[in-house]
Coordinates of C-alpha atoms in Angstrom, one line a residue:
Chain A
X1 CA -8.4 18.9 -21.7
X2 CA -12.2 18.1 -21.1
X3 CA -14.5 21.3 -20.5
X4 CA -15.9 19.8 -17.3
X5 CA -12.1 19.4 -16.3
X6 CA -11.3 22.7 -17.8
X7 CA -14.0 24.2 -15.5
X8 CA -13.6 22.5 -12.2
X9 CA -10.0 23.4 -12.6
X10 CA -11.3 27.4 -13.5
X11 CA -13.4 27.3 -10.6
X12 CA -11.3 25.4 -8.0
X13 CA -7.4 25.8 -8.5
X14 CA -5.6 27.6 -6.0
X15 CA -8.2 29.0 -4.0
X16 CA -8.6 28.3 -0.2
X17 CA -11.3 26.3 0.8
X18 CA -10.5 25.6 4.6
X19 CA -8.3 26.7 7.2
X20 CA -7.8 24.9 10.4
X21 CA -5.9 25.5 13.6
X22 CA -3.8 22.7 15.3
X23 CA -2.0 22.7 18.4
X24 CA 1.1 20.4 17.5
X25 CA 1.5 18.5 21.0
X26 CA 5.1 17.3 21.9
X27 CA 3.7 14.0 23.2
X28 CA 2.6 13.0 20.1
X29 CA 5.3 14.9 18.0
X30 CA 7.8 12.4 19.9
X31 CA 6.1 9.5 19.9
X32 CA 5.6 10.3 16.2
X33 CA 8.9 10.5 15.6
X34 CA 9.8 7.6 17.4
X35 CA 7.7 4.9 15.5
X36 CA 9.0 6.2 12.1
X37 CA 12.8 5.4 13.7
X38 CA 14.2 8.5 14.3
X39 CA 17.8 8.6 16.5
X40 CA 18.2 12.7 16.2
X41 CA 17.3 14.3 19.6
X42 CA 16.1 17.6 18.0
X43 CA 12.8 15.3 17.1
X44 CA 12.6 13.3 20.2
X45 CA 13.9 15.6 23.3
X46 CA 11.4 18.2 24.4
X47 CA 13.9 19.9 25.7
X48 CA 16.5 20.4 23.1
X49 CA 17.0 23.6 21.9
X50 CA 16.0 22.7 18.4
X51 CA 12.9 20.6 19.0
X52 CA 10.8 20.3 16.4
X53 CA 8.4 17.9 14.4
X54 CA 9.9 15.4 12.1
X55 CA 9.3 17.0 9.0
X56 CA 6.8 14.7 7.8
X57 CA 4.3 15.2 10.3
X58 CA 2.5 17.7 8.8
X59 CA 1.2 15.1 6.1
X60 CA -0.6 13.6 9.1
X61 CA -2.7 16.7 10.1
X62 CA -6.1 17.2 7.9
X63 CA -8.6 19.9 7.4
X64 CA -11.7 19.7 8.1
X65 CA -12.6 19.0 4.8
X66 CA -10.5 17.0 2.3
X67 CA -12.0 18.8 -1.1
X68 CA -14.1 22.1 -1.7
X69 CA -17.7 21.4 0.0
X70 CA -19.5 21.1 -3.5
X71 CA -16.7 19.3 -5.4
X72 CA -18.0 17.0 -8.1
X73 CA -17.5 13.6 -6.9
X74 CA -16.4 11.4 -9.4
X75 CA -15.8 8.0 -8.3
X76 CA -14.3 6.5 -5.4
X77 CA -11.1 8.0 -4.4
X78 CA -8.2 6.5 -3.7
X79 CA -4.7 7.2 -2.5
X80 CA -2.2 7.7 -5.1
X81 CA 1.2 9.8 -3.6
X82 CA 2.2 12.1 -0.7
X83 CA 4.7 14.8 -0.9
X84 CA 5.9 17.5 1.9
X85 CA 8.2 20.7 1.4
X86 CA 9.5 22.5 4.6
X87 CA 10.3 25.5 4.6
X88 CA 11.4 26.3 8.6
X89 CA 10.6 23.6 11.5
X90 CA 7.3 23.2 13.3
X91 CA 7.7 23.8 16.5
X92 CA 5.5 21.7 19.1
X93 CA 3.8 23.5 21.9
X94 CA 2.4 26.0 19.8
X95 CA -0.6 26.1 17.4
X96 CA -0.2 26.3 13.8
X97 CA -2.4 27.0 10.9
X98 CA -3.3 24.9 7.9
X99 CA -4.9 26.4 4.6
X100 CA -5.9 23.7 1.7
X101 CA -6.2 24.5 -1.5
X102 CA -6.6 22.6 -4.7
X103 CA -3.5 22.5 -6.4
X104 CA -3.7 20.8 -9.5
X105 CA -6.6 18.4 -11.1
X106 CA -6.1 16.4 -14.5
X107 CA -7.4 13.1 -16.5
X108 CA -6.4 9.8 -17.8
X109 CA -8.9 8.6 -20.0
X110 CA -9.8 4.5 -20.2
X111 CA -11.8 1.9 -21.4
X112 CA -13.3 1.5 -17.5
X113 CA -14.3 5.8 -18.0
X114 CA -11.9 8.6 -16.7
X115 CA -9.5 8.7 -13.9
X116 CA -9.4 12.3 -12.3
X117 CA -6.4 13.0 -10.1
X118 CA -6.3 15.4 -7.6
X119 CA -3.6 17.3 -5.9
X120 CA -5.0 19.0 -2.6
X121 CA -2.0 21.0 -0.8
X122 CA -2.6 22.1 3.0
X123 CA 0.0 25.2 3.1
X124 CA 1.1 25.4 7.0
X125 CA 1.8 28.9 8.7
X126 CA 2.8 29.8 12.2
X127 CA 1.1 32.6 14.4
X128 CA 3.5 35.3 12.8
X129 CA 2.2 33.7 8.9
X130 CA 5.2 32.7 8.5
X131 CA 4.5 29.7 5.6
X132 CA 6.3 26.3 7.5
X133 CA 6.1 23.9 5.3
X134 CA 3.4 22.1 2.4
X135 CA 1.6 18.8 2.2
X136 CA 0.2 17.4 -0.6
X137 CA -2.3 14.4 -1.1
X138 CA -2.7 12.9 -4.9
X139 CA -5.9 10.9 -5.0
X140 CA -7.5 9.7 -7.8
X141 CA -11.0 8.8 -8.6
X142 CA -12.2 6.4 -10.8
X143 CA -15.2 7.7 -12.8
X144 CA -17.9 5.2 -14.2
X145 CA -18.6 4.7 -18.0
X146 CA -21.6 6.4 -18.9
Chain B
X1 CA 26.1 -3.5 -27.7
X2 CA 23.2 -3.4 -24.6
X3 CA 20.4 -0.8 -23.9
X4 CA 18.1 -0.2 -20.9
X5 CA 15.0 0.2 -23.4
X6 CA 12.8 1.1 -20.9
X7 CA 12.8 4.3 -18.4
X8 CA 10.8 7.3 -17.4
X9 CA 12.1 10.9 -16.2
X10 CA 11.1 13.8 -14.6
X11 CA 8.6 14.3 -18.1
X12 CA 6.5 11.4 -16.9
X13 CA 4.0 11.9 -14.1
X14 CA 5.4 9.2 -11.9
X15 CA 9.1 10.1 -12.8
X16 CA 11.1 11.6 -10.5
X17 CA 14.6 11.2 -12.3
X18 CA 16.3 13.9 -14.3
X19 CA 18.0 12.4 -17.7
X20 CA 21.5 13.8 -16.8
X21 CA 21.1 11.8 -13.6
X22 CA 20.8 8.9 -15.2
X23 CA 24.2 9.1 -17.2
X24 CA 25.6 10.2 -14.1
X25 CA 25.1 7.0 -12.4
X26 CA 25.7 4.7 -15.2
X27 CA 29.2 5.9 -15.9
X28 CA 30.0 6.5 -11.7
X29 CA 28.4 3.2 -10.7
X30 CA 30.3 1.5 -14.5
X31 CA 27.1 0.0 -15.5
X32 CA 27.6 -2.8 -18.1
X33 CA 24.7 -0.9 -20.6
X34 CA 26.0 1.7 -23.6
X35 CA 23.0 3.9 -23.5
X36 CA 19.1 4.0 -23.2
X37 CA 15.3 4.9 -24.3
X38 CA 13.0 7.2 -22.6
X39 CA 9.8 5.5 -22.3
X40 CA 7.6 8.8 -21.1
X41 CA 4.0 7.3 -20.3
X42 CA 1.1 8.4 -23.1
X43 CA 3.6 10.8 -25.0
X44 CA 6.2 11.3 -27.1
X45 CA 8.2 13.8 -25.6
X46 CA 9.2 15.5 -29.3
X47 CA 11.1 18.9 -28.1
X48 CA 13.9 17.2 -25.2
X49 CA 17.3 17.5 -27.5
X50 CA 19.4 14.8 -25.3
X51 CA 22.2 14.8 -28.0
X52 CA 24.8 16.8 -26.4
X53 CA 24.6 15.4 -23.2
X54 CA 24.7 11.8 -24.7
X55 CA 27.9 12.6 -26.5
X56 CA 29.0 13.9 -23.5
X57 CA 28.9 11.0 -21.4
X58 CA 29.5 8.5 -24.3
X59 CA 26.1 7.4 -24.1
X60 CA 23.3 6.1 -26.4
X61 CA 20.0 8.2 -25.5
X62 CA 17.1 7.7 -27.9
X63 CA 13.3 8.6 -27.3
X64 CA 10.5 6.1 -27.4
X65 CA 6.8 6.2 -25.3
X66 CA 5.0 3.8 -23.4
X67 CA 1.1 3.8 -24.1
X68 CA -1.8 2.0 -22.8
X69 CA -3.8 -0.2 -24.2
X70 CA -7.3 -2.5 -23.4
X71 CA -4.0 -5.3 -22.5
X72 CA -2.3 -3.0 -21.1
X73 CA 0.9 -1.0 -21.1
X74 CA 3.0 -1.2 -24.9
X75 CA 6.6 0.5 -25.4
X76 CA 7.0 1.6 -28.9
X77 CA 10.1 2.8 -30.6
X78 CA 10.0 4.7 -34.0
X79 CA 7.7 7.0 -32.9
X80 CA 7.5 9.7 -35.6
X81 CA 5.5 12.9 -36.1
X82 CA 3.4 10.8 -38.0
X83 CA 2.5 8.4 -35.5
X84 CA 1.6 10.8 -33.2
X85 CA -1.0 12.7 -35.5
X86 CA -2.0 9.0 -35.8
X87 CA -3.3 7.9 -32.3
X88 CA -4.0 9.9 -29.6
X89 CA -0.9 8.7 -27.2
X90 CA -2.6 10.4 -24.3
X91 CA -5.6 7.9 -24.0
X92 CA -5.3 4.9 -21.5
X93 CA -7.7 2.9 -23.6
X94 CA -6.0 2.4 -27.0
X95 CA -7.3 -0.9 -28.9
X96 CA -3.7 -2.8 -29.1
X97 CA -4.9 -4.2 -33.1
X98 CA -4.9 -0.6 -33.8
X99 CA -1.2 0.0 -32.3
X100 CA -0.2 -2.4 -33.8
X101 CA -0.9 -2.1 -36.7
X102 CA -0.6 1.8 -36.8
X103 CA 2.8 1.2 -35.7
X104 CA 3.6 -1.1 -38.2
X105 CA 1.8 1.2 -41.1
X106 CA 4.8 4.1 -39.9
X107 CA 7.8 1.5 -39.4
X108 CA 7.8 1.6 -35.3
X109 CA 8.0 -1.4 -33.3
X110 CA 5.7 -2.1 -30.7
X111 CA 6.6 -4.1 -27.7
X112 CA 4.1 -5.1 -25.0
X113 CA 5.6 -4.6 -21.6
X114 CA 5.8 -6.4 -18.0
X115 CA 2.9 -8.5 -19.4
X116 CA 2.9 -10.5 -16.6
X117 CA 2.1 -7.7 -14.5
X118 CA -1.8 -7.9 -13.2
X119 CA -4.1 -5.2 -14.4
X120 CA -1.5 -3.6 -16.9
X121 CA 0.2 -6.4 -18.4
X122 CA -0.7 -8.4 -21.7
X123 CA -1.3 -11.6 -20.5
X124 CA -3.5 -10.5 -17.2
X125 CA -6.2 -10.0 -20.6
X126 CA -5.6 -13.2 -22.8
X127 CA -7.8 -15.5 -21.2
X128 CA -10.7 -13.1 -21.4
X129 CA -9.9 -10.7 -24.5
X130 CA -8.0 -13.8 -26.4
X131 CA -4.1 -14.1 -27.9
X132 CA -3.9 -10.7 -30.2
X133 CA -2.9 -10.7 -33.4
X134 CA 0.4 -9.1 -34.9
X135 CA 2.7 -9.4 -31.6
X136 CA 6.3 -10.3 -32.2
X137 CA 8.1 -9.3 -29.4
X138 CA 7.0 -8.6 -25.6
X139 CA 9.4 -7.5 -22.4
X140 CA 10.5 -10.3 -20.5
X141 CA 12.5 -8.8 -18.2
X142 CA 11.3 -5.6 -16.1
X143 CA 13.5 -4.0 -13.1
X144 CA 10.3 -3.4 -11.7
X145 CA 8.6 -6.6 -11.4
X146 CA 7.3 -8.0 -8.4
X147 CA 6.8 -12.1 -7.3
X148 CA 6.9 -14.4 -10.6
X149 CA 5.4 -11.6 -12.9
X150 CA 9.1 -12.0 -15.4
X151 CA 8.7 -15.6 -15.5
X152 CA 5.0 -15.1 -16.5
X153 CA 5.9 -13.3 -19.3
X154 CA 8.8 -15.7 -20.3
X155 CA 7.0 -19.0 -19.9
X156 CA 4.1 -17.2 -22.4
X157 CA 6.7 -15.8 -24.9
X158 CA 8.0 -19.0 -25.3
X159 CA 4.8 -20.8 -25.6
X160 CA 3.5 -18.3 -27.7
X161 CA 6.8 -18.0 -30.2
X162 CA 7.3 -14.0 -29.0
X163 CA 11.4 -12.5 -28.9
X164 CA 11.9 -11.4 -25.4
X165 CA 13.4 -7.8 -24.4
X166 CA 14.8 -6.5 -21.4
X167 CA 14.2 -2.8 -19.8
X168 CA 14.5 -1.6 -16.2
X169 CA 11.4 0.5 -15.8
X170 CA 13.0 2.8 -13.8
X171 CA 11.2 6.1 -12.1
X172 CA 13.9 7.3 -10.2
X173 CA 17.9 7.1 -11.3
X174 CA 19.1 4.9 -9.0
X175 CA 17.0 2.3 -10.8
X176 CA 18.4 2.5 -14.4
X177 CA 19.7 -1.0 -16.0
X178 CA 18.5 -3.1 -13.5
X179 CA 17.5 -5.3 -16.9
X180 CA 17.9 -4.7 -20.8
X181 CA 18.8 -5.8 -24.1
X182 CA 21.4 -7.2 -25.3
X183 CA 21.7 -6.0 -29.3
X184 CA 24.5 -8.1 -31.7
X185 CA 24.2 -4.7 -33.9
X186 CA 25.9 -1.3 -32.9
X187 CA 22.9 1.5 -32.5
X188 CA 23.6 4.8 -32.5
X189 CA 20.1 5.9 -33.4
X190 CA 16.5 5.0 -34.1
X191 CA 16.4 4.0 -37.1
X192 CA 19.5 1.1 -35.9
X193 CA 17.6 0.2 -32.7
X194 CA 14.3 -0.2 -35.2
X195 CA 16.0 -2.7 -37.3
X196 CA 17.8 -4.7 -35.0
X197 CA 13.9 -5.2 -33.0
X198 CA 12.3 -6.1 -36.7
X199 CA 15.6 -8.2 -37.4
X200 CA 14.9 -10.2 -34.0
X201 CA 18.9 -9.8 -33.4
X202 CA 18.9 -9.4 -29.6
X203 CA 18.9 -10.7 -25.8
X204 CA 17.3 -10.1 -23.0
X205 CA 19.6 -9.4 -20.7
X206 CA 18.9 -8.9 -16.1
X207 CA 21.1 -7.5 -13.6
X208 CA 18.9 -7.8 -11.3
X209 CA 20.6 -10.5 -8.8
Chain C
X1 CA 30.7 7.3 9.0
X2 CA 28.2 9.7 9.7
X3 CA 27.6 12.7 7.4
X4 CA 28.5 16.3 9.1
X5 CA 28.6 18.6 6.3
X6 CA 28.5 18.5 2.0
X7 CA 31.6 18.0 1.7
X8 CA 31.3 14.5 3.1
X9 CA 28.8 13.5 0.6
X10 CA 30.0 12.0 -2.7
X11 CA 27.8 11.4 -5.8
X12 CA 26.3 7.7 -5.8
X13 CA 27.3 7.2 -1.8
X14 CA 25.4 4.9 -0.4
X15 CA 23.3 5.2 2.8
X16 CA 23.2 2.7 5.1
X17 CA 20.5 0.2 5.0
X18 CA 17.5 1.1 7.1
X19 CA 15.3 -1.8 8.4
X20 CA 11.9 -0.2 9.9
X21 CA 10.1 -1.2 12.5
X22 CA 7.5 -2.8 10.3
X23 CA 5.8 -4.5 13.5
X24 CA 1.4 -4.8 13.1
X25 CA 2.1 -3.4 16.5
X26 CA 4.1 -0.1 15.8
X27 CA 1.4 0.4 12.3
X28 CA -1.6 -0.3 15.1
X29 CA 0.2 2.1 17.2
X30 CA 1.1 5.1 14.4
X31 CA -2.6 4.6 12.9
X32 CA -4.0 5.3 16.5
X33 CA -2.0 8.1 17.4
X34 CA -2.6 10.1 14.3
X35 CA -6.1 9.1 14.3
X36 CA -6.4 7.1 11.2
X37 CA -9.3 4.8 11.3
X38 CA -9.3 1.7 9.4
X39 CA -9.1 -2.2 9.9
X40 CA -6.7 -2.5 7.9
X41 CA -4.1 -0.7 9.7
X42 CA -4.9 -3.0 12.4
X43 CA -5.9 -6.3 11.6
X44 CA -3.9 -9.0 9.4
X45 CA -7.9 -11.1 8.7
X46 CA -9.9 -7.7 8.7
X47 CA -7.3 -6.4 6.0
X48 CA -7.8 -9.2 3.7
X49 CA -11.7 -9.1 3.5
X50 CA -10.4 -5.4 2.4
X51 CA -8.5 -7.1 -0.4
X52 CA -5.0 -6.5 0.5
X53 CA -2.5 -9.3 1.8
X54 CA -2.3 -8.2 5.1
X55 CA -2.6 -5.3 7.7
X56 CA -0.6 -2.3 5.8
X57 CA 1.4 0.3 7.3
X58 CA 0.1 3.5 7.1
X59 CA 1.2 5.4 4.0
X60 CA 2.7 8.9 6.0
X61 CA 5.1 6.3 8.4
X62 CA 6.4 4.9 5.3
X63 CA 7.5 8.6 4.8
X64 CA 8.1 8.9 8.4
X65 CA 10.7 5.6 8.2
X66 CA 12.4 7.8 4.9
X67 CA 13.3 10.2 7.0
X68 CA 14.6 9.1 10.0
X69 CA 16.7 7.2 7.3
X70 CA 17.9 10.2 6.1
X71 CA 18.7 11.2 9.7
X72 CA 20.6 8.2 11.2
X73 CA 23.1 8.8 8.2
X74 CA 23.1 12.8 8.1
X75 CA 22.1 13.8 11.6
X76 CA 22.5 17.4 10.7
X77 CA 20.1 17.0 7.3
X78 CA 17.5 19.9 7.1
X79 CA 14.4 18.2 5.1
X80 CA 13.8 20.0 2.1
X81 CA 11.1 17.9 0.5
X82 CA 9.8 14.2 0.2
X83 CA 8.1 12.7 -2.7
X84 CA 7.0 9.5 -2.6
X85 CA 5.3 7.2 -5.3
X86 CA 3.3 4.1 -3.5
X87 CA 3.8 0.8 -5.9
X88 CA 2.2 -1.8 -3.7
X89 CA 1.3 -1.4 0.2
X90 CA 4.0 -2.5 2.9
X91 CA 2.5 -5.3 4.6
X92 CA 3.1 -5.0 8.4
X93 CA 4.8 -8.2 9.9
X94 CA 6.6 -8.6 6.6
X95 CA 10.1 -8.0 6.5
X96 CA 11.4 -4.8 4.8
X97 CA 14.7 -2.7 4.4
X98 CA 15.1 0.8 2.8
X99 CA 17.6 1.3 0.3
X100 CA 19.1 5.2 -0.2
X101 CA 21.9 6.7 -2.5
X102 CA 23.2 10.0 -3.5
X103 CA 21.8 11.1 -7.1
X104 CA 22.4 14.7 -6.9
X105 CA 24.5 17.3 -5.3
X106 CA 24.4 21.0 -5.9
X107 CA 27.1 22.4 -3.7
X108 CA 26.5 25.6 -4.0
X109 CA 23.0 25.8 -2.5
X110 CA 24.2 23.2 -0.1
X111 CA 21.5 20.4 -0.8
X112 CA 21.9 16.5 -1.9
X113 CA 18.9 14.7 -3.6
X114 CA 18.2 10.8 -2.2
X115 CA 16.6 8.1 -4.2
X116 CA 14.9 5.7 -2.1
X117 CA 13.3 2.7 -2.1
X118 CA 11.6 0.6 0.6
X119 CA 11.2 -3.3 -0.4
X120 CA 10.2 -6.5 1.0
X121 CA 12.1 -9.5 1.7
X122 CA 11.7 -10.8 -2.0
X123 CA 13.1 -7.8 -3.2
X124 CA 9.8 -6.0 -4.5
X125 CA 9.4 -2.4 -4.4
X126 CA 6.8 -1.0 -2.4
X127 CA 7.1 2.4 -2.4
X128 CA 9.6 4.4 -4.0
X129 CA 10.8 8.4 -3.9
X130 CA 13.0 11.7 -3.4
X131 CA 14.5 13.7 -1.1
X132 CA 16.3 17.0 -1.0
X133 CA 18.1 18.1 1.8
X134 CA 20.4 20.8 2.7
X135 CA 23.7 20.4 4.6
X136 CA 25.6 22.6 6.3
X137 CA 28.8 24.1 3.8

């Protein structure tokens, strides 16, 4: 691995660099979970005793900042995957907190210069820290030859 | 005797399909293919041992890679020790001559693939890099190609005298041996599947539709 | 037939064919209540002076569409994770249809892994991935 790489990684990997609160609103929960197509009432009811978010709304909530405020920049970024775990339901109504981290950070190398891929994770918690559910964003940013 | 001669597993970045997965679904679903290569992207994945669960399922499972070139994405099969101290498979800017011919110097076969596929196909280059020297053969038929991108590659392997081969391209299992190759020759190993390529004794075969 | 438990799920089962609502008006609509700026989620001209076909639907409802896929067959499904791989952008106004099927099932811990795969009316892949979920026993 490069030694800029190898140092980013040193200096970056898995430590927090925001933390956010969000009040998950029903209204938009539903009407989330509408639009994607959804028939179970547990994600469209408000008042069913399971109500929750569809699980992939998480992966719609971002930090305040997207990478660690002096990140190297190396190109223009671009999207390249999305992944969510859950771990228990979010439950609308109530606020929740999301902590990002950088989670992994690795090269291809090209003709064109180097392609660095990012994995930022936002780790969700509820007001008892009890860890909810993941979301990860792979981006990758195209570097200039030098 | 027919072989999906192109796929990626969990060992690839953008895989997401586990190999035992794969013969799970070929022999549930009765898939007419006998077996095939793991194409991991920029390696050669040396230490996964897929013999007993090949025998198992009465399937052919052989290792390959798929590297990356300045035209773009090349399987190769044959890949030795050797070869890998040879190039460095991880780089995404490989001069294809030097494949080529580093392949042919260690008796592997390369095989451009999806080259009609913009950005990472062979012939999205030609008209600005040129024909390269030293290609025989070049995949004609890939599972995952979009709008006329197979018949891209077929019109120009025609035109340009190349054999054609057949490989699904798959990332996830349910994609395996959507398209392949045909072989007249029974292959049981490397070494078989090497020689029936240099022989030019195979098909390329879709199951696309 | 609707999934209820584990033990209604056999290995290479096929889910039933999801057709999203892949309307510029419902991606207009998801883009603006998450807060996603962007012409391109909104308009068809403004997208292509961006280089892309078309308006596109917004990445995370491509997910979203996944799972409520999921859903409509296995009502009871707990989510256990989505990954999702994006091969070319789902152009809104075009015709799609998700495809799903059983590639995995660990019985013991209850959960079934899903490949899917969201094409376009000439049978492209567009976006492509995994799920795990758990059932009840």
């Amino acid at each position: 691995m490069d030694a800029d790489i190898e140092a980013v990684r040193g200096k970056y990997l898995n430590l927090d660099f925001d933390e956010n609160e969000f009040f998950i609103d029903p209204a938009i929960t539903t009407e989330y979970a509408r639009l994607c197509g959804e028939t179970a009432e547990r994600f469209l009811d408000p008042e069913h005793p399971d109500f929750q978010a569809s699980p992939t709304y998480i992966a719609s909530l971002s930090g305040r900042r997207m990478l660690p405020k002096d990140f190297p920049r190396f190109g223009i970024g671009m999207d390249a995957g999305k992944a969510i775990e859950c771990f228990q339901p979010v439950r609308p109504g109530k606020p929740i907190t999301g902590r990002s981290h950088i989670h992994d950070i690795f090269t291809k190398t090209g003709r064109s210069g180097r392609m660095v891929f990012v994995v930022m994770r936002i780790e969700f918690y509820d007001q008892d820290g009890n860890h909810l559910a993941n979301a990860d964003s792979r981006s990758v940013q195209r570097e200039k030859s030098q | 005797m027919i072989l999906d001669l192109h796929t990626h597993s969990i060992k690839s970045d953008d895989g997401r399909a586990k190999v035992e997965n794969y013969c799970q679904w070929i022999r549930s679903k009765e898939l007419p293919i006998d077996g095939f290569v793991l194409t991991e992207h920029r390696q050669y994945d040396v230490e996964s041992d897929y013999s007993t669960l090949a025998e198992k399922n009465g399937l052919v499972i052989l290792k390959g890679s798929e590297v990356e070139t300045e035209y773009g994405h090349v399987l190769v099969f044959g890949v030795t020790e050797a070869l890998t101290r040879a190039f460095d498979f991880s780089r995404i800017d490989l001069p294809l001559a030097m494949v080529i011919e580093t392949c042919e110097a260690h008796g592997a076969v390369p095989v451009p693939c999806h080259p009609g596929r913009p950005r990472v196909g062979m012939f999205a280059h030609t008209e600005e890099l040129g024909i390269p020297a030293g290609v025989k053969t070049v995949e004609i038929y890939n599972g995952g190609s979009r709008e006329n991108e197979d018949q891209i590659a077929i019109d120009n392997a025609e035109k340009l005298g190349y054999r054609g081969t057949g490989g699904s391209d798959s990332h996830i299992v349910s994609h395996v041996g959507r398209c392949a190759t045909e072989f007249s020759a029974d292959i049981r190993d490397m070494a078989a599947l090497v020689s029936a390529l240099q022989a030019g004794e195979f098909n390329a075969v879709t199951f696309k539709h | 037939m609707t999934i209820a438990t584990i033990g209604d799920v056999e290995f290479g089962i096929e889910l039933p064919t999801f057709e999203p609502d892949t309307s510029l008006a419902t991606g207009t609509r998801f883009a603006d209540l998450i807060s996603w700026d962007g012409v391109r989620f909104r308009d068809h001209e403004g997208a292509k002076k961006e280089g892309f076909q078309g308006a596109i639907i917004p990445g995370i409802l491509n997910q979203g569409y996944l799972v409520a896929m999921i859903h409509n067959w296995a009502p009871p499904a707990e989510v256990v994770s989505v990954d999702t791989v994006f091969r070319a952008p789902v152009i809104a106004d075009d015709s799609h249809s998700i495809t799903g099927v059983v590639t995995d099932i660990d019985e013991e811990d209850g959960k079934v892994e899903i490949d899917l795969t969201v094409t376009n009316d000439k049978d492209e892949t567009r976006v492509f991935g995994t799920a795990v979920i758990r059932l009840p026993t």
